[in-house]
Amino acid sequence: MGRMSDDPAVSDELPEYAERVLAVAERIPPGRVMTYGDVAEWLADGGPRQVGRVMALYGGAVPWWRVVRADGLLLPGHELRAMARYRDEGTPLRTAPRTAEGHLPRLDMKRARWDGREAPGNGRGDGS
DNA sequence: AGCGTGACGAGTA
DNA sequence: ATACTCGCCACGC
């Protein structure tokens, strides 16, 4: 491969931006979530759509269910997978007030959103 | 070059 | 509460 093509980033490893996004995703503690926009903001680079693209392409290698949309809507096509994780991790969900079917719960962003400030050691911050 | 699309987000109606 | 619009930026046609 002596080809020093002008594309050093296209080798066998991911683009650096993707690496950073995945690193943040890995950093999110169980039971908590970060929005695409939060990840971008935390990285101080790119935007929610760029983070979303990375997750779509390489998210399978990290806890993808902890990177969610700002509106708390579950990832279409993976609702059940994510659901199982949330139930297992105890991620705060908002149960639909109405007992309607097909109406899957959404994340309680108010409580589940994580800023990335510090480890949740004692997650007990049941914000009343 | 433009144009549409997307694992987004915030604002407005 | 939902629906729609616009801004955003990378990618593919």
mmCIF file of C-alpha atoms (C1' of nucleotides) in Angstrom:
data_model
loop_
_atom_site.group_PDB
_atom_site.id
_atom_site.type_symbol
_atom_site.label_atom_id
_atom_site.label_comp_id
_atom_site.label_asym_id
_atom_site.label_seq_id
_atom_site.Cartn_x
_atom_site.Cartn_y
_atom_site.Cartn_z
ATOM 1 C CA MET A 1 0.000 0.000 0.000
ATOM 2 C CA GLY A 2 2.663 2.404 -0.563
ATOM 3 C CA ARG A 3 -0.068 4.514 -1.931
ATOM 4 C CA MET A 4 0.029 7.627 0.126
ATOM 5 C CA SER A 5 -3.201 8.697 -1.382
ATOM 6 C CA ASP A 6 -4.501 12.001 -0.267
ATOM 7 C CA ASP A 7 -6.952 10.116 1.870
ATOM 8 C CA PRO A 8 -5.244 9.051 5.059
ATOM 9 C CA ALA A 9 -8.517 8.869 6.907
ATOM 10 C CA VAL A 10 -10.020 6.272 4.640
ATOM 11 C CA SER A 11 -7.747 3.495 5.773
ATOM 12 C CA ASP A 12 -8.961 0.605 7.858
ATOM 13 C CA GLU A 13 -9.991 2.796 10.721
ATOM 14 C CA LEU A 14 -12.931 5.057 11.213
ATOM 15 C CA PRO A 15 -12.862 8.748 10.574
ATOM 16 C CA GLU A 16 -11.705 10.599 13.597
ATOM 17 C CA TYR A 17 -14.998 12.356 14.049
ATOM 18 C CA ALA A 18 -16.745 9.004 14.200
ATOM 19 C CA GLU A 19 -14.238 7.776 16.749
ATOM 20 C CA ARG A 20 -14.971 10.747 18.956
ATOM 21 C CA VAL A 21 -18.715 10.333 18.693
ATOM 22 C CA LEU A 22 -18.472 6.659 19.587
ATOM 23 C CA ALA A 23 -16.183 7.505 22.488
ATOM 24 C CA VAL A 24 -18.834 9.798 23.928
ATOM 25 C CA ALA A 25 -21.525 7.190 23.435
ATOM 26 C CA GLU A 26 -19.398 4.690 25.333
ATOM 27 C CA ARG A 27 -19.071 7.216 28.114
ATOM 28 C CA ILE A 28 -22.794 7.517 28.748
ATOM 29 C CA PRO A 29 -23.637 5.598 31.917
ATOM 30 C CA PRO A 30 -26.389 3.001 32.002
ATOM 31 C CA GLY A 31 -29.804 4.346 32.766
ATOM 32 C CA ARG A 32 -28.948 7.665 31.158
ATOM 33 C CA VAL A 33 -29.098 9.058 27.648
ATOM 34 C CA MET A 34 -27.620 11.857 25.581
ATOM 35 C CA THR A 35 -29.250 13.458 22.599
ATOM 36 C CA TYR A 36 -27.555 13.678 19.225
ATOM 37 C CA GLY A 37 -27.347 17.392 19.694
ATOM 38 C CA ASP A 38 -25.834 17.007 23.154
ATOM 39 C CA VAL A 39 -23.099 14.772 21.815
ATOM 40 C CA ALA A 40 -22.296 17.276 19.104
ATOM 41 C CA GLU A 41 -22.279 20.071 21.614
ATOM 42 C CA TRP A 42 -20.109 18.114 23.986
ATOM 43 C CA LEU A 43 -17.646 17.529 21.177
ATOM 44 C CA ALA A 44 -17.955 21.152 20.206
ATOM 45 C CA ASP A 45 -17.934 19.961 16.640
ATOM 46 C CA GLY A 46 -20.436 18.882 14.051
ATOM 47 C CA GLY A 47 -24.153 18.852 14.628
ATOM 48 C CA PRO A 48 -26.931 16.465 15.537
ATOM 49 C CA ARG A 49 -27.236 15.210 12.003
ATOM 50 C CA GLN A 50 -23.578 14.420 11.792
ATOM 51 C CA VAL A 51 -23.751 12.519 15.055
ATOM 52 C CA GLY A 52 -26.815 10.743 13.746
ATOM 53 C CA ARG A 53 -24.960 9.738 10.631
ATOM 54 C CA VAL A 54 -22.105 8.293 12.651
ATOM 55 C CA MET A 55 -24.509 6.351 14.826
ATOM 56 C CA ALA A 56 -26.321 5.046 11.797
ATOM 57 C CA LEU A 57 -23.096 3.789 10.303
ATOM 58 C CA TYR A 58 -21.059 2.648 13.283
ATOM 59 C CA GLY A 59 -23.460 2.818 16.225
ATOM 60 C CA GLY A 60 -23.647 -0.951 16.393
ATOM 61 C CA ALA A 61 -20.306 -1.022 18.176
ATOM 62 C CA VAL A 62 -21.474 1.078 21.121
ATOM 63 C CA PRO A 63 -24.530 1.396 23.393
ATOM 64 C CA TRP A 64 -26.543 3.070 20.642
ATOM 65 C CA TRP A 65 -29.726 3.075 22.729
ATOM 66 C CA ARG A 66 -28.177 5.731 24.969
ATOM 67 C CA VAL A 67 -27.940 8.218 22.136
ATOM 68 C CA VAL A 68 -31.442 9.411 21.429
ATOM 69 C CA ARG A 69 -33.515 12.118 19.881
ATOM 70 C CA ALA A 70 -34.229 15.247 21.854
ATOM 71 C CA ASP A 71 -37.950 14.527 21.863
ATOM 72 C CA GLY A 72 -37.414 11.202 23.591
ATOM 73 C CA LEU A 73 -38.921 9.238 20.752
ATOM 74 C CA LEU A 74 -37.578 5.718 20.480
ATOM 75 C CA LEU A 75 -35.501 4.824 17.484
ATOM 76 C CA PRO A 76 -37.858 3.617 14.757
ATOM 77 C CA GLY A 77 -37.200 0.009 13.908
ATOM 78 C CA HIS A 78 -35.359 -0.665 17.150
ATOM 79 C CA GLU A 79 -38.013 0.220 19.690
ATOM 80 C CA LEU A 80 -38.156 -3.243 21.193
ATOM 81 C CA ARG A 81 -34.401 -3.620 21.355
ATOM 82 C CA ALA A 82 -34.057 -0.242 23.026
ATOM 83 C CA MET A 83 -36.997 -1.019 25.277
ATOM 84 C CA ALA A 84 -35.350 -4.136 26.626
ATOM 85 C CA ARG A 85 -32.223 -2.140 27.414
ATOM 86 C CA TYR A 86 -34.105 0.651 29.129
ATOM 87 C CA ARG A 87 -36.057 -1.776 31.192
ATOM 88 C CA ASP A 88 -32.862 -3.518 32.154
ATOM 89 C CA GLU A 89 -30.982 -0.326 32.959
ATOM 90 C CA GLY A 90 -33.884 1.379 34.635
ATOM 91 C CA THR A 91 -33.836 4.320 32.266
ATOM 92 C CA PRO A 92 -36.609 6.800 33.130
ATOM 93 C CA LEU A 93 -39.476 6.387 30.723
ATOM 94 C CA ARG A 94 -42.677 8.280 30.338
ATOM 95 C CA THR A 95 -45.530 5.897 30.275
ATOM 96 C CA ALA A 96 -48.386 6.999 28.172
ATOM 97 C CA PRO A 97 -51.178 8.375 30.342
ATOM 98 C CA ARG A 98 -53.616 6.637 28.075
ATOM 99 C CA THR A 99 -53.598 2.904 27.948
ATOM 100 C CA ALA A 100 -53.532 2.686 24.246
ATOM 101 C CA GLU A 101 -51.752 0.052 22.277
ATOM 102 C CA GLY A 102 -49.164 0.840 19.700
ATOM 103 C CA HIS A 103 -48.412 3.792 21.861
ATOM 104 C CA LEU A 104 -44.927 2.891 22.968
ATOM 105 C CA PRO A 105 -43.456 4.823 25.866
ATOM 106 C CA ARG A 106 -41.026 7.648 25.308
ATOM 107 C CA LEU A 107 -37.969 8.527 27.297
ATOM 108 C CA ASP A 108 -38.379 10.904 30.179
ATOM 109 C CA MET A 109 -35.728 13.290 28.949
ATOM 110 C CA LYS A 110 -36.124 15.467 31.985
ATOM 111 C CA ARG A 111 -34.656 12.730 34.123
ATOM 112 C CA ALA A 112 -32.760 10.531 31.698
ATOM 113 C CA ARG A 113 -30.774 13.239 29.956
ATOM 114 C CA TRP A 114 -27.138 13.219 30.943
ATOM 115 C CA ASP A 115 -24.877 16.237 30.516
ATOM 116 C CA GLY A 116 -21.650 14.280 30.687
ATOM 117 C CA ARG A 117 -20.514 16.327 33.628
ATOM 118 C CA GLU A 118 -19.722 13.569 36.055
ATOM 119 C CA ALA A 119 -20.290 9.957 36.767
ATOM 120 C CA PRO A 120 -23.702 9.165 38.153
ATOM 121 C CA GLY A 121 -22.203 7.279 41.061
ATOM 122 C CA ASN A 122 -25.370 7.709 43.039
ATOM 123 C CA GLY A 123 -27.986 8.044 40.433
ATOM 124 C CA ARG A 124 -30.520 8.575 43.130
ATOM 125 C CA GLY A 125 -31.279 12.042 42.096
ATOM 126 C CA ASP A 126 -34.891 11.260 41.939
ATOM 127 C CA GLY A 127 -35.718 14.794 41.168
ATOM 128 C CA SER A 128 -38.866 14.477 43.149
ATOM 129 C "C1'" DA B 1 -22.775 23.086 -10.288
ATOM 130 C "C1'" DG B 2 -27.584 21.991 -8.063
ATOM 131 C "C1'" DC B 3 -30.992 19.009 -5.536
ATOM 132 C "C1'" DG B 4 -32.885 15.562 -2.428
ATOM 133 C "C1'" DT B 5 -32.326 12.952 1.735
ATOM 134 C "C1'" DG B 6 -31.390 11.847 6.621
ATOM 135 C "C1'" DA B 7 -30.746 7.382 13.554
ATOM 136 C "C1'" DC B 8 -31.716 16.076 14.273
ATOM 137 C "C1'" DG B 9 -33.472 20.356 16.780
ATOM 138 C "C1'" DA B 10 -35.933 24.399 17.829
ATOM 139 C "C1'" DG B 11 -39.606 27.438 16.854
ATOM 140 C "C1'" DT B 12 -44.298 28.394 15.457
ATOM 141 C "C1'" DA B 13 -49.250 27.466 14.383
ATOM 142 C "C1'" DA C 1 -50.803 17.283 22.155
ATOM 143 C "C1'" DT C 2 -49.596 17.077 16.735
ATOM 144 C "C1'" DA C 3 -48.122 19.241 12.199
ATOM 145 C "C1'" DC C 4 -45.375 22.067 9.671
ATOM 146 C "C1'" DT C 5 -41.253 25.064 8.628
ATOM 147 C "C1'" DC C 6 -36.675 26.285 8.648
ATOM 148 C "C1'" DG C 7 -31.724 25.758 9.809
ATOM 149 C "C1'" DC C 8 -28.202 22.679 9.975
ATOM 150 C "C1'" DC C 9 -24.355 19.748 7.431
ATOM 151 C "C1'" DA C 10 -22.506 15.566 5.087
ATOM 152 C "C1'" DC C 11 -23.436 12.407 1.205
ATOM 153 C "C1'" DG C 12 -25.055 10.691 -3.160
ATOM 154 C "C1'" DC C 13 -27.150 11.354 -7.615
#
